[in-house]
Amino acid sequence: MMDYIARPGDPIRKKLQRICRDFRLKGEVILYRRIPNGHINEAYYTALYDGKEVRQYLVQKVNWFVFKDPITMMHNIELITQHIMAKERTLERRRRLHFHHTAEGNNYLILGEGEEKEFWRVYNFVENSVCFETSEGNPEVLRESGKAFGKFMRQLQDFDASQLVESISHFHDTAFRMDTFFGIVGEDPVGRAAGVVQEIALIRENREFAGTLCRQIEAGELPIRVTHNDTKTNNILFDRDTLDPLVVIDLDTCMPGLACYDFGDTIRFAACTAEEDESDTEKMKLDLGLFRAYAEGYLSQTADILSEAEIESLATGAAVITLELASRFLGDYLTGDKYFRIDYPEHNLVRARAQLALFRDMMAHMEEMQGIVQELAESNEE
Ligand code: GN1
Ligand code: MG
C-alpha cells in the first residue's frame, strides 16, 4: 500500500486538512493513504502532527448515491455505538468506534453544494490492526470473526429497533431484490443482457428459493433483530499480533434484519476457497472446515438467544445471501456499473459469476452445512 507524504499543493491533502480542521483536530496533515477496502465509500488513513505529537484518524467520504439520507444514517450509528459503549464501559480505546464532531456538534461534514456535495466523517484509527479480505484458509480467522459478529448481535439484543431508520430500504429483502433484478433484465438499459443469458437463467431457476426467508418473515417464523447486514471479515479489525478481534466496523447498514443474513454473509465472503471476484469459477467452492469454524464462533455467542427456527435458517441464509449478491452484482453490470466500485470493465460480471458458482456449491452441500449447525447448536446447549 502506498503512503503519500502530504505535500502542501496536493489537492487531496488540502481537502483532508480542511476536513480535519472542521472536525476541530489539531495539526498539519503529514501523511495519508487511501484505504482500498470496501466497494462503496472512500476512506483515507490520515496522520496529523501538531509539533508535539502525531495523531492518526480515519477520514471517510460516504457514497451519497448509495446512502440517500446519510445524516439519518449517522444518527443510527451514534445510537448504536452509544448503546454498545453503555454496556462496555471499561472498553479500551482500540475496541471502540469513536466519531469526531464538528463545532456545530455534527458527526459529519458536508462540503460543496448541489451535484458536487460531499459527505465526510472522521473516526479513530485503530493502531496495529489488520482486517482480512479472505480468511487466508485460516479457521482461526473464521472462529474469531464468528465470535465478534455473534457478540455484536448479542450487544444489540436489547436495542430498541424502532429507533433506527433503514439506511437502505429493502436492503436484504431478497424477494424485492429479485423483482428489481428482473426489472433491470426486462429493461436492459445498456444492452448487456444478451451476453449473460446463462447467468440470468440460473438466477431465474432459483428465484423461488431466493424468497424462502422473506416468506418465513411474513409467516412470523423468523424474528427481526438489529443486525449488521454487511458481515464481511474485512469489517472487523483484528489485533495485528494476537489476531484478537478488536472492533466491528462499517455500521452503515446496521438496521433491523435477520440473524441468518449476518451469519450467511461471512460464510459467503470468507468460508470459501477463493476471493469474491475470482475469475476462475472452478476455484470458487464452499470450505466446510471454515464453515464449521465460523459456526463454532458464532454459536458460542448466540446459541442461547437464537430460536430453533433461526438456527435452522443459518445455512439457508448463506445460500440466499450469496444468490442475492449475485443478482446485485449482475444487476449493476446490466445497469452500467453505477453502484459498486469496479477495478476493470467486467468486474461486476466476474463478481456475479463467482457468487453464482459459490451459490451452486452451497446448494450441493446444504445438508452438510445444516448438519454442522445442528451438531454445534446441540453441543452448546449441553
Ligand atoms: C458492499 O462497502 P462494502 O464493500 O463494505 C455492499 C454490501 C455487499 C458487499 C460485497 C452498502 O459492502 O452489501 O455485500 O459490498 N454494501 C452496500 O462485497 O451495498
Ligand atoms: Mg465495508
XYZ file of C-alpha atoms and ligand atoms in Angstrom:
402
model
C 0.000 0.000 0.000
C 1.273 3.476 -0.892
C 1.898 6.136 1.709
C 1.690 9.696 0.443
C 3.896 12.182 2.183
C 1.425 15.014 2.158
C 2.817 17.874 0.047
C 1.410 21.355 0.512
C -0.033 21.727 -3.021
C -1.606 18.251 -3.138
C -5.407 18.640 -3.551
C -6.278 15.528 -1.512
C -4.051 16.677 1.308
C -5.699 20.076 1.125
C -9.134 18.575 1.370
C -8.182 16.253 4.244
C -6.624 19.220 6.055
C -9.794 21.254 5.646
C -11.937 18.366 6.885
C -9.723 17.718 9.904
C -9.823 21.393 10.797
C -13.622 21.410 10.604
C -13.653 18.430 12.935
C -11.518 20.527 15.313
C -8.474 18.245 15.080
C -5.127 19.860 15.776
C -2.111 19.776 13.485
C -0.996 19.524 9.884
C -1.647 16.534 7.645
C 1.800 14.954 7.239
C 0.821 11.603 5.772
C -2.220 9.996 4.200
C -3.073 6.767 2.469
C -6.119 5.631 0.547
C -7.609 2.555 2.207
C -8.621 0.201 -0.594
C -11.190 -1.940 1.281
C -14.880 -1.678 0.508
C -16.818 -1.164 -2.714
C -18.858 1.860 -1.695
C -17.244 4.549 0.477
C -13.834 6.204 0.107
C -11.515 6.113 3.127
C -8.176 7.717 3.979
C -5.774 6.975 6.759
C -4.660 10.437 7.825
C -1.837 11.423 10.191
C -1.705 14.881 11.787
C 1.306 16.428 13.515
C 0.919 19.400 15.826
C 4.619 19.962 16.566
C 4.491 17.591 19.544
C 2.538 14.509 18.672
C 1.363 12.532 15.668
C -2.326 11.587 15.806
C -3.951 9.199 13.368
C -7.503 9.236 12.023
C -9.741 7.548 9.524
C -11.318 10.135 7.227
C -14.104 8.802 5.054
C -16.321 10.084 2.257
C -19.739 8.449 2.335
C -21.236 7.440 -1.004
C -24.264 9.697 -1.343
C -25.610 7.805 -4.355
C -25.875 4.647 -2.242
C -26.881 6.212 1.084
C -29.693 8.615 0.271
C -30.006 10.038 3.777
C -26.556 9.913 5.357
C -27.437 12.330 8.188
C -30.035 9.887 9.478
C -27.597 7.055 8.943
C -25.038 8.839 11.132
C -27.727 9.231 13.773
C -28.299 5.456 13.671
C -24.575 4.882 14.086
C -24.387 7.256 17.035
C -27.213 5.436 18.796
C -25.647 2.044 18.157
C -22.153 2.993 19.284
C -23.561 4.660 22.399
C -25.583 1.570 23.221
C -22.508 -0.631 22.977
C -20.418 1.830 24.989
C -23.005 1.976 27.754
C -22.723 -1.802 28.105
C -18.968 -1.974 27.923
C -17.887 0.995 29.976
C -14.362 -0.214 30.517
C -13.668 -0.848 26.851
C -10.177 0.324 25.875
C -9.941 2.907 23.101
C -8.841 0.462 20.395
C -12.025 -1.546 20.887
C -14.387 1.315 20.198
C -15.581 3.317 17.252
C -15.409 6.967 18.096
C -16.755 9.545 15.651
C -15.496 13.110 15.874
C -17.827 16.107 15.900
C -17.671 19.484 14.209
C -18.091 22.776 16.064
C -21.818 22.569 15.256
C -21.940 19.244 17.100
C -22.406 17.091 13.985
C -20.661 13.745 13.480
C -20.447 14.553 9.776
C -19.420 17.394 7.500
C -20.996 18.410 4.225
C -18.690 20.052 1.686
C -19.741 21.731 -1.559
C -23.190 22.215 -2.995
C -25.642 20.699 -5.439
C -24.221 17.876 -7.565
C -20.779 18.476 -6.018
C -21.923 17.904 -2.454
C -19.746 15.535 -0.415
C -20.458 13.865 2.921
C -17.483 13.276 5.207
C -16.898 11.743 8.632
C -13.855 11.165 10.802
C -13.218 8.448 13.330
C -10.432 6.909 15.339
C -7.781 4.952 13.500
C -7.194 1.670 15.311
C -3.459 1.220 15.630
C -1.662 -2.034 14.954
C -4.787 -3.602 13.490
C -5.491 -5.631 10.360
C -8.578 -6.782 8.523
C -8.946 -9.844 6.333
C -10.010 -9.704 2.708
C -10.197 -13.504 2.804
C -9.843 -15.969 5.631
C -6.490 -16.961 4.077
C -7.702 -20.513 4.709
C -7.206 -19.957 8.418
C -10.044 -21.365 10.570
C -8.947 -19.160 13.478
C -9.875 -16.049 11.477
C -13.341 -17.511 10.919
C -13.807 -18.646 14.511
C -12.831 -15.244 15.866
C -14.996 -13.465 13.265
C -17.926 -15.623 14.319
C -17.387 -14.631 17.926
C -17.089 -10.950 17.023
C -20.239 -10.754 14.878
C -22.122 -13.020 17.287
C -21.163 -10.767 20.178
C -22.119 -7.684 18.178
C -25.643 -9.031 17.690
C -25.790 -10.014 21.324
C -24.835 -6.498 22.422
C -27.716 -5.130 20.367
C -30.211 -7.682 21.684
C -31.981 -5.135 23.845
C -31.595 -2.189 21.478
C -34.951 -0.729 20.517
C -35.035 -1.315 16.757
C -37.795 1.270 16.269
C -35.165 3.977 16.904
C -33.349 3.018 13.706
C -34.215 4.297 10.272
C -33.360 1.940 7.411
C -30.293 3.419 5.705
C -31.139 1.492 2.530
C -34.675 0.230 2.266
C -35.248 -3.400 1.231
C -31.526 -3.971 1.766
C -31.755 -7.708 2.414
C -35.285 -8.175 1.137
C -34.279 -10.892 -1.288
C -37.708 -11.185 -2.952
C -37.605 -7.438 -3.637
C -34.024 -7.758 -4.907
C -35.205 -10.436 -7.341
C -38.034 -8.200 -8.602
C -35.537 -5.371 -9.075
C -33.128 -7.642 -10.897
C -35.720 -8.992 -13.335
C -36.973 -5.438 -13.870
C -33.439 -4.480 -14.988
C -33.218 -7.577 -17.198
C -36.517 -6.569 -18.842
C -35.313 -3.033 -19.491
C -31.739 -3.987 -20.356
C -30.684 -0.328 -20.198
C -27.180 -0.697 -21.647
C -27.768 -3.701 -23.902
C -25.690 -6.227 -21.948
C -28.368 -8.838 -21.173
C -27.799 -10.905 -24.331
C -24.245 -11.624 -23.170
C -25.287 -13.100 -19.816
C -28.206 -15.355 -20.718
C -26.917 -18.325 -18.700
C -26.354 -16.284 -15.569
C -29.834 -14.774 -15.797
C -31.324 -18.244 -16.326
C -29.586 -19.585 -13.220
C -30.984 -16.759 -11.105
C -34.451 -17.312 -12.619
C -34.357 -21.035 -11.786
C -33.635 -20.166 -8.161
C -35.973 -17.203 -7.786
C -38.467 -19.202 -5.723
C -35.717 -20.380 -3.361
C -34.445 -16.798 -3.038
C -37.754 -15.824 -1.420
C -37.573 -18.535 1.293
C -36.529 -16.262 4.154
C -38.915 -13.471 3.131
C -41.796 -15.956 3.283
C -40.648 -17.088 6.716
C -40.638 -13.477 7.930
C -44.169 -12.999 6.621
C -45.308 -16.178 8.321
C -43.871 -14.873 11.603
C -41.397 -17.749 11.805
C -38.232 -15.655 11.903
C -37.823 -12.691 14.262
C -36.428 -9.363 13.122
C -33.424 -8.250 15.147
C -30.930 -5.422 14.943
C -28.237 -6.853 12.706
C -25.077 -5.627 10.994
C -26.030 -6.623 7.443
C -22.534 -6.423 5.945
C -20.568 -9.043 7.847
C -17.554 -9.458 5.619
C -14.421 -10.315 7.589
C -12.937 -7.022 6.418
C -15.495 -5.300 8.628
C -13.710 -6.496 11.758
C -10.414 -5.022 12.887
C -8.103 -7.597 14.457
C -5.014 -7.000 16.551
C -2.101 -7.483 14.166
C -0.051 -9.532 16.637
C -2.565 -11.589 18.578
C -5.407 -11.802 15.999
C -7.786 -10.832 18.755
C -10.863 -9.204 17.166
C -10.910 -5.602 18.398
C -13.924 -3.886 16.925
C -16.701 -4.373 14.386
C -16.714 -1.536 11.851
C -18.829 -0.306 8.919
C -22.091 0.199 10.756
C -23.741 1.922 7.782
C -26.248 -0.839 7.169
C -26.825 -1.754 10.784
C -30.620 -1.957 10.975
C -33.452 -4.408 11.542
C -32.742 -7.704 9.790
C -32.297 -11.457 10.125
C -29.560 -13.227 12.068
C -29.108 -15.696 9.217
C -28.164 -12.993 6.707
C -25.374 -11.857 9.031
C -24.283 -15.433 9.558
C -24.537 -16.188 5.857
C -22.666 -13.160 4.590
C -19.441 -14.083 6.378
C -19.757 -17.626 5.046
C -20.204 -16.220 1.544
C -17.208 -13.959 1.859
C -14.719 -15.985 3.853
C -15.707 -19.668 4.183
C -14.819 -20.292 0.578
C -11.794 -21.243 -1.444
C -11.305 -18.051 -3.467
C -11.957 -14.316 -3.358
C -15.294 -12.653 -4.030
C -14.178 -11.691 -7.534
C -12.259 -14.832 -8.569
C -12.400 -15.055 -12.363
C -11.827 -18.831 -12.478
C -15.193 -20.064 -11.222
C -13.811 -23.604 -10.829
C -11.839 -22.282 -7.868
C -14.910 -20.934 -6.091
C -16.119 -23.510 -3.579
C -17.542 -23.641 -0.090
C -14.982 -24.804 2.510
C -16.836 -26.844 5.109
C -13.918 -26.703 7.567
C -14.046 -22.907 7.527
C -17.847 -23.055 7.713
C -17.594 -25.140 10.868
C -15.059 -22.769 12.419
C -17.305 -19.750 11.822
C -20.402 -21.574 13.096
C -18.493 -22.554 16.251
C -17.500 -18.978 16.985
C -20.898 -17.536 16.113
C -22.950 -20.063 18.068
C -20.686 -19.756 21.113
C -22.128 -16.231 21.439
C -25.649 -16.693 20.145
C -26.900 -20.267 20.616
C -28.866 -19.280 23.710
C -30.596 -16.298 22.116
C -31.483 -17.711 18.711
C -34.759 -19.571 18.272
C -34.825 -23.060 16.804
C -36.145 -21.702 13.529
C -33.333 -19.148 13.398
C -30.726 -21.834 13.964
C -32.292 -23.884 11.191
C -32.187 -20.853 8.899
C -28.437 -20.188 9.228
C -27.250 -22.432 6.400
C -30.111 -21.287 4.153
C -29.069 -17.702 4.886
C -25.630 -18.378 3.407
C -27.063 -19.604 0.107
C -29.774 -16.932 -0.090
C -27.430 -14.030 0.530
C -24.941 -15.389 -1.998
C -27.657 -15.559 -4.639
C -28.915 -12.116 -3.606
C -25.472 -10.584 -4.024
C -25.003 -12.341 -7.370
C -28.213 -10.644 -8.532
C -26.983 -7.280 -7.220
C -23.593 -7.569 -8.957
C -25.178 -8.749 -12.193
C -27.912 -6.105 -11.939
C -25.236 -3.446 -11.549
C -23.369 -4.822 -14.566
C -26.588 -4.657 -16.590
C -27.165 -1.072 -15.428
C -23.714 0.120 -16.480
C -21.855 -0.214 -13.134
C -23.341 2.618 -11.120
C -23.341 1.163 -7.621
C -20.272 -0.961 -6.801
C -16.810 0.454 -7.400
C -15.121 -1.551 -10.172
C -11.429 -2.011 -10.999
C -11.954 -3.070 -14.637
C -14.907 -3.060 -17.095
C -16.306 -6.560 -16.454
C -15.579 -6.608 -12.726
C -19.226 -6.809 -11.668
C -19.857 -9.630 -14.115
C -16.852 -11.544 -12.783
C -18.078 -10.977 -9.240
C -21.573 -12.195 -10.159
C -20.199 -15.354 -11.814
C -18.033 -16.121 -8.779
C -21.029 -15.710 -6.460
C -23.185 -17.932 -8.668
C -20.526 -20.652 -8.632
C -20.338 -20.429 -4.854
C -24.128 -20.481 -4.597
C -24.299 -23.722 -6.580
C -21.668 -25.313 -4.391
C -23.503 -24.216 -1.247
C -26.727 -25.769 -2.536
C -24.860 -29.003 -3.206
C -23.649 -29.007 0.414
C -26.763 -27.710 2.114
C -27.387 -30.840 4.183
C -23.815 -30.909 5.424
C -23.992 -27.246 6.439
C -27.253 -27.872 8.256
C -25.819 -30.931 9.990
C -22.821 -28.975 11.285
C -25.037 -26.184 12.627
C -27.347 -28.646 14.405
C -24.470 -30.557 15.931
C -22.854 -27.361 17.234
C -26.118 -25.899 18.490
C -26.783 -29.091 20.467
C -23.283 -29.145 21.925
C -23.732 -25.515 23.018
C -26.929 -26.484 24.839
C -25.162 -29.101 26.931
C -20.646 -3.593 -0.230
O -18.860 -1.322 1.028
P -18.648 -2.745 1.336
O -17.609 -3.330 0.460
O -18.435 -2.970 2.816
C -22.161 -3.663 -0.057
C -22.552 -4.989 0.586
C -22.037 -6.140 -0.253
C -20.532 -6.008 -0.410
C -19.982 -7.073 -1.307
C -23.978 -0.649 1.268
O -20.044 -3.533 1.026
O -23.964 -5.075 0.670
O -22.356 -7.377 0.345
O -20.195 -4.721 -0.971
N -22.610 -2.544 0.764
C -23.661 -1.786 0.391
O -18.603 -7.129 -1.163
O -24.318 -2.017 -0.606
Mg -17.414 -2.408 4.402
